[in-house]
PDB file of C-alpha atoms in Angstrom:
ATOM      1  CA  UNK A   1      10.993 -62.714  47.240  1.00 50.00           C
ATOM      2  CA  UNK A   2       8.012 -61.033  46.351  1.00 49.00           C
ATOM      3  CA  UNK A   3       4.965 -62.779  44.511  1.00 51.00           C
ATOM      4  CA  UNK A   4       4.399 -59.018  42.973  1.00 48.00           C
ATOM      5  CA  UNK A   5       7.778 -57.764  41.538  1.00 51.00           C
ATOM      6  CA  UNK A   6       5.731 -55.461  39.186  1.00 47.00           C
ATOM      7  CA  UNK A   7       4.944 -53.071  42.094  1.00 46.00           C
ATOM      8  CA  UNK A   8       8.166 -53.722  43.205  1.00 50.00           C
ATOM      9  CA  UNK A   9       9.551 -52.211  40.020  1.00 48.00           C
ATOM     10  CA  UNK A  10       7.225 -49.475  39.753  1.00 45.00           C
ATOM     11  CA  UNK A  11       7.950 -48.481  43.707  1.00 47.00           C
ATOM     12  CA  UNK A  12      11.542 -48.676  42.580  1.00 44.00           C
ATOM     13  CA  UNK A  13      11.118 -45.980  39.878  1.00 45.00           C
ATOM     14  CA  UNK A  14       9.215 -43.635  41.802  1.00 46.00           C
ATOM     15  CA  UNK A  15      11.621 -43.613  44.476  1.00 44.00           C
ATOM     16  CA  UNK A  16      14.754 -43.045  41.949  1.00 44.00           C
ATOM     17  CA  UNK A  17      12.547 -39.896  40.860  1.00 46.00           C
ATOM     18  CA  UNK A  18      11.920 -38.540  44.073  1.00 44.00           C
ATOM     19  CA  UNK A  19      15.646 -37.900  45.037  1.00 47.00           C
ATOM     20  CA  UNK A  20      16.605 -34.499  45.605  1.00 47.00           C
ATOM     21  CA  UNK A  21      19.306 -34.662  43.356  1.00 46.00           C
ATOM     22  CA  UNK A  22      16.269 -34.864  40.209  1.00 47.00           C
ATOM     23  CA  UNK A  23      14.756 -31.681  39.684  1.00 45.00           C
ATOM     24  CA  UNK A  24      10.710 -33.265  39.524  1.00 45.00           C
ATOM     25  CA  UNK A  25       8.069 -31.286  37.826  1.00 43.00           C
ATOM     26  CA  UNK A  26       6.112 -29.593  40.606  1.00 43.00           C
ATOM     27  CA  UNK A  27       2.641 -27.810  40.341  1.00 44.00           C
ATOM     28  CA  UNK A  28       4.064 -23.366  41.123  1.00 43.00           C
ATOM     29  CA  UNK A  29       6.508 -23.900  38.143  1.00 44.00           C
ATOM     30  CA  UNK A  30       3.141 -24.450  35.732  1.00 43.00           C
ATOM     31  CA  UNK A  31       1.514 -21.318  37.768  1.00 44.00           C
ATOM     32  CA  UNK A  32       4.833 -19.462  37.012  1.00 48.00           C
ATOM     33  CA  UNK A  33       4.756 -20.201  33.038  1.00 48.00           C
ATOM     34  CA  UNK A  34       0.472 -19.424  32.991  1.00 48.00           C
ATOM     35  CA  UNK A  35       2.198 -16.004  35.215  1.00 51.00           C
ATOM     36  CA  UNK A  36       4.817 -15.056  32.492  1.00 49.00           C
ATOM     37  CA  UNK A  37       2.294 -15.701  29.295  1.00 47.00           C
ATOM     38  CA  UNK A  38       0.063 -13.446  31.282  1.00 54.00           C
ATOM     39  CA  UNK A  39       2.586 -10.623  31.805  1.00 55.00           C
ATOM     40  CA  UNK A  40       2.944 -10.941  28.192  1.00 47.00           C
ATOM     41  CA  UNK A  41       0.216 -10.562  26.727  1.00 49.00           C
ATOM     42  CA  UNK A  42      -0.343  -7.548  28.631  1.00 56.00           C
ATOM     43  CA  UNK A  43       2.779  -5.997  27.772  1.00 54.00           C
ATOM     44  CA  UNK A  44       1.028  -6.725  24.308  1.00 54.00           C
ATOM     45  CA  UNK A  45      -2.510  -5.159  25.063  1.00 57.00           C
ATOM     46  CA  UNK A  46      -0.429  -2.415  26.533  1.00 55.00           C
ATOM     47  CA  UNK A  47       1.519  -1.814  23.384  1.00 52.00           C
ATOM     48  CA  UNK A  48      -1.651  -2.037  21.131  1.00 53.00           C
ATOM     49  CA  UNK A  49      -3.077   0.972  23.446  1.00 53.00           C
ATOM     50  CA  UNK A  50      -0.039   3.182  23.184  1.00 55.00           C
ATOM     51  CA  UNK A  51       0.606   2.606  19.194  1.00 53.00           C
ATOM     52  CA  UNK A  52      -3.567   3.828  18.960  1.00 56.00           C
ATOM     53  CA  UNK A  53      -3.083   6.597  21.145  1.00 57.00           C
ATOM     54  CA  UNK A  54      -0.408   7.771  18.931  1.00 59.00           C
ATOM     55  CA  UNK A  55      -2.490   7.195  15.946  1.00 58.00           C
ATOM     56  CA  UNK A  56      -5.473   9.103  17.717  1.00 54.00           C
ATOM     57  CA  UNK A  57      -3.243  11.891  18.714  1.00 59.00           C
ATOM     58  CA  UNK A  58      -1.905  12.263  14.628  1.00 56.00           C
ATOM     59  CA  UNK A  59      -5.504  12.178  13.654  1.00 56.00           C
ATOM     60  CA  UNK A  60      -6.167  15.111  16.065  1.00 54.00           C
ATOM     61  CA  UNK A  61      -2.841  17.290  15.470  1.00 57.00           C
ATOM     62  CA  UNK A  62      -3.717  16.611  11.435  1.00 52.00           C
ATOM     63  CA  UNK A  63      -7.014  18.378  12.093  1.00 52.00           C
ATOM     64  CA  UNK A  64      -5.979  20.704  14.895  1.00 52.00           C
ATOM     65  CA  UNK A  65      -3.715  22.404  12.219  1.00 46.00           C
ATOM     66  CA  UNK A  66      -6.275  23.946   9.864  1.00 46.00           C
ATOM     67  CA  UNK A  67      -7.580  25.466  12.769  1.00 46.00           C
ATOM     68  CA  UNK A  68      -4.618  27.211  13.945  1.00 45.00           C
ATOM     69  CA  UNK A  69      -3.453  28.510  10.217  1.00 39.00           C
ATOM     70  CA  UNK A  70      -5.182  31.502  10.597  1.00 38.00           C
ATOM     71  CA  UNK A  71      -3.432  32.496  14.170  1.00 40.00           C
ATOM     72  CA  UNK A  72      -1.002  35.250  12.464  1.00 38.00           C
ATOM     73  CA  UNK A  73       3.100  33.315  12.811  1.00 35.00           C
ATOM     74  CA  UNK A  74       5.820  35.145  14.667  1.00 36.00           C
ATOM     75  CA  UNK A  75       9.184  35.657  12.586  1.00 36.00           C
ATOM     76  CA  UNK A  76      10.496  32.820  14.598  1.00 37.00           C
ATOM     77  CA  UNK A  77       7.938  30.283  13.698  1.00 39.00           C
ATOM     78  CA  UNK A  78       8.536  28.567  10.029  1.00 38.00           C
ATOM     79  CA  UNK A  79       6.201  29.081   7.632  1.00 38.00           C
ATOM     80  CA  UNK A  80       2.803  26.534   6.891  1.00 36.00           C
ATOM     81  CA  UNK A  81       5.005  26.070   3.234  1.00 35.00           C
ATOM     82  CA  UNK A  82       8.014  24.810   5.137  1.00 36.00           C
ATOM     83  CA  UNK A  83       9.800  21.304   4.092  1.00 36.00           C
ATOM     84  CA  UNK A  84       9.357  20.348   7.817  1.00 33.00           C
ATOM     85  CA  UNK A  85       5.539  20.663   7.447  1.00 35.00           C
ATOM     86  CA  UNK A  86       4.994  19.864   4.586  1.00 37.00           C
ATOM     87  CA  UNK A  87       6.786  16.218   5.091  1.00 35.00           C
ATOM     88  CA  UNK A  88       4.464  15.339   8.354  1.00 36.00           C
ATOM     89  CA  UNK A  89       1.289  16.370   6.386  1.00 39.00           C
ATOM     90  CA  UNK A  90       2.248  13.769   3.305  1.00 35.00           C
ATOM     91  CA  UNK A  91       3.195  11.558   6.213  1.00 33.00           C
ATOM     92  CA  UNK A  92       0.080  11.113   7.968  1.00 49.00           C
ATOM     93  CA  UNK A  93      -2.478  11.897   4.701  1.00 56.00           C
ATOM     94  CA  UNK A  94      -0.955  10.447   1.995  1.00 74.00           C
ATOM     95  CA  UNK A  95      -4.545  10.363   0.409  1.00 86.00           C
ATOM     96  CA  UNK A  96      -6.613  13.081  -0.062  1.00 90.00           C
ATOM     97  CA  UNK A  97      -9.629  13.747  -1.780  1.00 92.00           C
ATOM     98  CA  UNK A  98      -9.690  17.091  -3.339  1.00 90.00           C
ATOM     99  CA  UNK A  99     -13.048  18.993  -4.067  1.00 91.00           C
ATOM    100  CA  UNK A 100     -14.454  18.034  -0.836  1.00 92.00           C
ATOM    101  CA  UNK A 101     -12.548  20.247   1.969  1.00 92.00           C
ATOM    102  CA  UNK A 102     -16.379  21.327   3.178  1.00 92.00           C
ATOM    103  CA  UNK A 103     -17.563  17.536   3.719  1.00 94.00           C
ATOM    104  CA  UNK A 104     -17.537  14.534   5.324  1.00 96.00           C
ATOM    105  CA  UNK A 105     -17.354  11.687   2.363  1.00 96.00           C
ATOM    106  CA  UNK A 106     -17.869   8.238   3.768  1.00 97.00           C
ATOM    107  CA  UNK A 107     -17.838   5.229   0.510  1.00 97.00           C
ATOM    108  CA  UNK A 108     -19.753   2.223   2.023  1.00 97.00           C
ATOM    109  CA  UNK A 109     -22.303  -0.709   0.512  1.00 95.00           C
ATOM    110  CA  UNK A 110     -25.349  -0.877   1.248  1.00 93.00           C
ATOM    111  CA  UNK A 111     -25.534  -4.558   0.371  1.00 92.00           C
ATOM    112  CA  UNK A 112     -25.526  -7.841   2.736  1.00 90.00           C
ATOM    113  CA  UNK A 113     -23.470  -9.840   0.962  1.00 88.00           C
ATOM    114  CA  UNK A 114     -20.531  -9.511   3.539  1.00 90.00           C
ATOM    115  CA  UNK A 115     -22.075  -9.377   7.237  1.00 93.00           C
ATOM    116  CA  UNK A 116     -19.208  -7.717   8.698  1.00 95.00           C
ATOM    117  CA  UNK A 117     -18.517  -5.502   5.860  1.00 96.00           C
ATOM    118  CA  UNK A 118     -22.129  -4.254   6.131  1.00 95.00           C
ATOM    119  CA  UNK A 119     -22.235  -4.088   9.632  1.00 96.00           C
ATOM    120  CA  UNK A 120     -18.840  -1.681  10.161  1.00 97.00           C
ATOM    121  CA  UNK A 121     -20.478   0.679   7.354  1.00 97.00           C
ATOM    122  CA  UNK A 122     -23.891   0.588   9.128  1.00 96.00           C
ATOM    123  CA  UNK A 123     -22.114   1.316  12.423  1.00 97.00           C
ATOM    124  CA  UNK A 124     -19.842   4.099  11.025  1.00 97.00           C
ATOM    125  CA  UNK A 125     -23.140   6.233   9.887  1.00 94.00           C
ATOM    126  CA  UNK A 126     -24.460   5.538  12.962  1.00 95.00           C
ATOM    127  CA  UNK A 127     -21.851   7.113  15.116  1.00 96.00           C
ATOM    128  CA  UNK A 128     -21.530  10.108  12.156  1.00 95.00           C
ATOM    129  CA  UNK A 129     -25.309  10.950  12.286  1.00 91.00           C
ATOM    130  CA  UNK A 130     -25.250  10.681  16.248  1.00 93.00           C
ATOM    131  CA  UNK A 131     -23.771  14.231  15.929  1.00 95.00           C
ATOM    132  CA  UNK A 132     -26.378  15.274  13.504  1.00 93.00           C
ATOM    133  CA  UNK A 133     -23.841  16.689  10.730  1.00 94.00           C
ATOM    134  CA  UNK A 134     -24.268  16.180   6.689  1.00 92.00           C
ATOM    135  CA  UNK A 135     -22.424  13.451   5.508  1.00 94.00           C
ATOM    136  CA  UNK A 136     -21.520  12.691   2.134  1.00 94.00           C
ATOM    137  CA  UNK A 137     -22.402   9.052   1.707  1.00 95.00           C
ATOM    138  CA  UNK A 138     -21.292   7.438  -1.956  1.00 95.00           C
ATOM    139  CA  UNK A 139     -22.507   4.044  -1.912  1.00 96.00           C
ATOM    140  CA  UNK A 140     -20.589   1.941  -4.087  1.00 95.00           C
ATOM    141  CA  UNK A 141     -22.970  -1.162  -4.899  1.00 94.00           C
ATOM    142  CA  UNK A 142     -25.033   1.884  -6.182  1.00 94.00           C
ATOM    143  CA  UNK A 143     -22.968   3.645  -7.924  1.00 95.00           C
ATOM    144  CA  UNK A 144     -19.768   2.221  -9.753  1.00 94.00           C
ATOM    145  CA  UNK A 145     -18.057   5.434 -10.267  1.00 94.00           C
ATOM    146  CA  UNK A 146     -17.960   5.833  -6.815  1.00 95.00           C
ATOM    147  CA  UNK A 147     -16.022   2.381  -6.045  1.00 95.00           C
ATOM    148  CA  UNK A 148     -13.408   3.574  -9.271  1.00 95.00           C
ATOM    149  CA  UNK A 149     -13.107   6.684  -7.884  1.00 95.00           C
ATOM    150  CA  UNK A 150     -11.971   5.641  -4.139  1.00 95.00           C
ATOM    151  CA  UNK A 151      -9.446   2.598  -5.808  1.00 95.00           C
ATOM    152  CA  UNK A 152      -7.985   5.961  -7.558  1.00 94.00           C
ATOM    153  CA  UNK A 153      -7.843   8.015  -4.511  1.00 94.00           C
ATOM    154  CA  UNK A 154      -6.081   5.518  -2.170  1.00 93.00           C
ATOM    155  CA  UNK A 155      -4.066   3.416  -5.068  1.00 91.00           C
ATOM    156  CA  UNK A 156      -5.313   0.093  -4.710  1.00 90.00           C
ATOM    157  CA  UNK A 157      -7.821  -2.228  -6.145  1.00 88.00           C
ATOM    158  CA  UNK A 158      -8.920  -3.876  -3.839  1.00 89.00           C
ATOM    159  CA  UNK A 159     -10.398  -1.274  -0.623  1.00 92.00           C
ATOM    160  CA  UNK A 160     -11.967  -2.538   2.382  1.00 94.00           C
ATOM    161  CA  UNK A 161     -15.183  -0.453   3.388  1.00 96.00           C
ATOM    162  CA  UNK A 162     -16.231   1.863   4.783  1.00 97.00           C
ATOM    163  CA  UNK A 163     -13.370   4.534   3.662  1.00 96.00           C
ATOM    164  CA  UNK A 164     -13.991   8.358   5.416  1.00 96.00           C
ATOM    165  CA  UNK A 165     -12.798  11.477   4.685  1.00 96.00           C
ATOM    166  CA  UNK A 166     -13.389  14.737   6.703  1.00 95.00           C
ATOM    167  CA  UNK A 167     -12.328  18.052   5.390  1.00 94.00           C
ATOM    168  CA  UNK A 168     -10.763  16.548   1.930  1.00 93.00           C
ATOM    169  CA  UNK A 169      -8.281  14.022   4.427  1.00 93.00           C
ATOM    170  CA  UNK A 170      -8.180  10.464   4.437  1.00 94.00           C
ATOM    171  CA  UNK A 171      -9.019   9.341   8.102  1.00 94.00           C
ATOM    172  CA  UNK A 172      -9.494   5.483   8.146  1.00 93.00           C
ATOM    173  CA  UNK A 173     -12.148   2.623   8.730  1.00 95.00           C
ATOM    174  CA  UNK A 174     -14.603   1.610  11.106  1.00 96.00           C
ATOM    175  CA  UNK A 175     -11.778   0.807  13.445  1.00 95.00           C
ATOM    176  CA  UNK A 176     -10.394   4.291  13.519  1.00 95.00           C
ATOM    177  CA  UNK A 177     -14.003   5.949  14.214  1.00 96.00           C
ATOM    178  CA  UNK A 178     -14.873   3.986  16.587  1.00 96.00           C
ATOM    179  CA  UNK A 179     -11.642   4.267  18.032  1.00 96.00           C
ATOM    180  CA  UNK A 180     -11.901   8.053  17.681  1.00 95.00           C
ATOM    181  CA  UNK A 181     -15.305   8.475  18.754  1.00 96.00           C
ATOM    182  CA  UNK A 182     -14.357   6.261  22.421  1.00 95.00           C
ATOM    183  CA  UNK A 183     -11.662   8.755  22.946  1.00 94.00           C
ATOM    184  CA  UNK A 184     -14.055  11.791  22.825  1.00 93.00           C
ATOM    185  CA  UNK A 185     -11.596  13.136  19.975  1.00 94.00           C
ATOM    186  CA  UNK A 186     -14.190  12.448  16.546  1.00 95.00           C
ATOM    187  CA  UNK A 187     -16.357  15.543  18.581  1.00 94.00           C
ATOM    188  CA  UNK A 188     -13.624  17.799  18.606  1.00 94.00           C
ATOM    189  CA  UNK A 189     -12.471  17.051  14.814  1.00 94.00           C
ATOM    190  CA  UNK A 190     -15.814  17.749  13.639  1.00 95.00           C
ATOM    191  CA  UNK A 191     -16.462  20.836  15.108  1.00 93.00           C
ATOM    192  CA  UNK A 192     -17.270  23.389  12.766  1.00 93.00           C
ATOM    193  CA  UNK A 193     -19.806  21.632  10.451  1.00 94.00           C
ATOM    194  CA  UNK A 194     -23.507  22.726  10.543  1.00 90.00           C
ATOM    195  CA  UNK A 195     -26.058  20.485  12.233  1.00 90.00           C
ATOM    196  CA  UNK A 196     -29.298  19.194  10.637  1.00 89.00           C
ATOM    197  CA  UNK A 197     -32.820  19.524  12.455  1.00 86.00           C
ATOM    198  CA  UNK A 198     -33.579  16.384  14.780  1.00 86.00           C
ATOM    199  CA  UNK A 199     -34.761  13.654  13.058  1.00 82.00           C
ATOM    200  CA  UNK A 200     -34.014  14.782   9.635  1.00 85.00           C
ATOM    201  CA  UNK A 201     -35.404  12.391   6.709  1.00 86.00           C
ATOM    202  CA  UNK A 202     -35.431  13.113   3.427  1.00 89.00           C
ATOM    203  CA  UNK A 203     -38.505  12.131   1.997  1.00 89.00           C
ATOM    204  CA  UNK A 204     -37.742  12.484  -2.271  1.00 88.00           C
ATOM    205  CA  UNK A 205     -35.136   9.505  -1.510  1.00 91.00           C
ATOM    206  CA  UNK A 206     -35.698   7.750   2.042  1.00 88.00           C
ATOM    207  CA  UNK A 207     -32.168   8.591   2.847  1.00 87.00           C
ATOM    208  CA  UNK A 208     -30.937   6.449  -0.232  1.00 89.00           C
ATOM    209  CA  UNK A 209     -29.360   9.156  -2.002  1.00 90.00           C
ATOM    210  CA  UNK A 210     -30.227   8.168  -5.137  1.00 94.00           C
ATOM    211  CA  UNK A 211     -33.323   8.045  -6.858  1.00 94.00           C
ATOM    212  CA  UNK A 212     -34.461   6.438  -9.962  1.00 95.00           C
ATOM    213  CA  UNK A 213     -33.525   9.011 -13.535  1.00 95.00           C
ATOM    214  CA  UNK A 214     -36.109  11.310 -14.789  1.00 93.00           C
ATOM    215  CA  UNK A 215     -34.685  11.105 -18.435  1.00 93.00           C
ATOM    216  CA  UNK A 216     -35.161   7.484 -19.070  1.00 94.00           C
ATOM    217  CA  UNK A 217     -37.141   5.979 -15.674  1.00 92.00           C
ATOM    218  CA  UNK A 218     -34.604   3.920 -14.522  1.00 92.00           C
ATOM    219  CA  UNK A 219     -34.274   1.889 -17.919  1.00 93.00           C
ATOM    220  CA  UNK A 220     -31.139   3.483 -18.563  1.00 93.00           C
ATOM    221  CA  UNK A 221     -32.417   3.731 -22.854  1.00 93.00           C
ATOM    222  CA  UNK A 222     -34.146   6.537 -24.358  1.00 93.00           C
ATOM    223  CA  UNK A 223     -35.517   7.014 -28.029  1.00 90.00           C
ATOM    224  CA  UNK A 224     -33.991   9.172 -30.392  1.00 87.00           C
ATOM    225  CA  UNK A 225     -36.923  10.181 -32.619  1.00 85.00           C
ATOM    226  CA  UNK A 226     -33.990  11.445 -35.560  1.00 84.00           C
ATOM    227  CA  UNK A 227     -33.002   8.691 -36.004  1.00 85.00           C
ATOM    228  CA  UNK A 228     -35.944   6.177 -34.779  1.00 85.00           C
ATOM    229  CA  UNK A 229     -33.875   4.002 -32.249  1.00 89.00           C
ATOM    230  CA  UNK A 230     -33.088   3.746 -28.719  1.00 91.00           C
ATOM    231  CA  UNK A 231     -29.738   4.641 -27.133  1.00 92.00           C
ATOM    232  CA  UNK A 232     -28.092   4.880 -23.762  1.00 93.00           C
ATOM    233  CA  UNK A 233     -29.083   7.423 -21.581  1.00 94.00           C
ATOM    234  CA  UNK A 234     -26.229   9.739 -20.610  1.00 93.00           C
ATOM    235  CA  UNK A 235     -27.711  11.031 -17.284  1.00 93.00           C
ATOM    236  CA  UNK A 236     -27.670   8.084 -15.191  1.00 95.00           C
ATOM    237  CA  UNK A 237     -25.354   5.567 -14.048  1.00 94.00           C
ATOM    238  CA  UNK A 238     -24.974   1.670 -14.938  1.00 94.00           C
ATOM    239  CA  UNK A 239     -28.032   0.564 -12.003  1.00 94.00           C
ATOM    240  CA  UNK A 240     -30.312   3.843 -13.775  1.00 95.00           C
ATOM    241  CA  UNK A 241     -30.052   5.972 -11.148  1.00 95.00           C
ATOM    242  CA  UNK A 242     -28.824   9.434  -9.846  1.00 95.00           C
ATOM    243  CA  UNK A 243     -28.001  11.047  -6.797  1.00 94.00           C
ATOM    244  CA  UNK A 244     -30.912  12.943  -4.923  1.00 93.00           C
ATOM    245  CA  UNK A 245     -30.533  16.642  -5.458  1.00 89.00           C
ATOM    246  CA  UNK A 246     -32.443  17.004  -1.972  1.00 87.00           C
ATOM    247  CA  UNK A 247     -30.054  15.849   0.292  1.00 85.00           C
ATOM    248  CA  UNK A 248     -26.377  15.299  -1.456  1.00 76.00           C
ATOM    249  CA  UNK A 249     -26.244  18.795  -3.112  1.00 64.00           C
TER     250      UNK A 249
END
């Protein structure tokens, strides 16, 4: 008998698990699972890619159609007042803002409060200036109208920034530029707007927009010498400022 039956034991155990009748845990079947989580999560990267390229394509087609409405229709074409039409274009731009079919509108903050917020609205002007067009740009942390007006528009009250809008239609975020301007496709949808001069700068705001009022000075109270007090001043907003007739007009 052996002085060391533990090893014994243990000896006996491994053996009973190494019969071929056991199916063991070998090393290719963990290189098989690692294979399978692999293929996927590229049949997910693949089926983000394809649901954006439809989305880009929308975005393109929604555009592409203002520019064919004046191509004279056949009799066997329907009409641009059809049902048919009509039902894609409140499909894909349920949000529009009217008044502003000759723009590009873009509502971000120019305050650092949220890093990434202020980093997707510095990186959306950046890609919109890059082709040297006029934008619209309504800060909302200067002007509160503008963040009431944009929680109208789309319906809800709480908005993520930025928000754009080209040609009066609601487009998206900073994901769908950026998206849109990878694909070569935010070139082609805003053809048609006049460029600025290189380096442009307005130099009555700094490229603010907004400067401080002329009616009160930014203090937002003016005296009324009938009746010897001071009262609000009607021409500026709640910060005492208005928009720069230079460069937003």
């Amino acid at each position: 008998m052996s002085r060391f039956q533990f090893f014994n034991r243990s000896n006996t155990i491994h053996s009973t698990q190494s019969e071929p009748s056991q199916k063991p845990y070998l090393h290719h079947n963990y290189v098989d699972r690692s294979g399978s989580l692999r293929r996927f999560y590229g049949s997910m990267e693949s089926m983000k890619t394809s649901i954006r390229g439809k989305m880009v394509k929308k975005l393109c087609s929604l555009f592409e159609s203002s520019k064919d409405s004046s191509k004279p229709l056949s009799s066997s074409e329907p009409s641009p007042s059809s049902k048919s039409r009509s039902k894609d274009s409140d499909l894909w731009t349920p949000f529009r803002l009217t008044g502003t079919e000759d723009r590009i509108v873009v509502y971000l903050t120019s305050l650092r409060g949220i890093r990434r917020t202020f980093e997707d609205c510095n990186a959306v002007r950046m890609i919109l200036r890059g082709f040297r067009v006029w934008v619209d740009e309504r800060d909302v942390s200067m002007d509160r109208g503008y963040r009431e007006e944009l929680q109208r528009v789309l319906g809800e009250k709480h908005v993520a920034l930025p928000q754009v809008f080209i040609r009066g239609k609601y487009v998206g975020g900073a994901d769908v530029i950026n998206h849109l301007f990878e694909n070569g496709e935010l070139a082609k949808i805003l053809e048609g707007f006049p460029k600025l001069k290189p380096g442009f700068f307005c130099d009555s705001c700094g490229d603010v927009r907004f400067v401080p009022c002329e009616n009160c000075s930014g203090s937002r109270k003016v005296f009324d010498e009938d009746e010897g007090s001071l009262k609000k001043c009607l021409e500026c907003n709640e910060n005492g400022l208005v928009r720069c007739r230079f460069c937003t007009s």
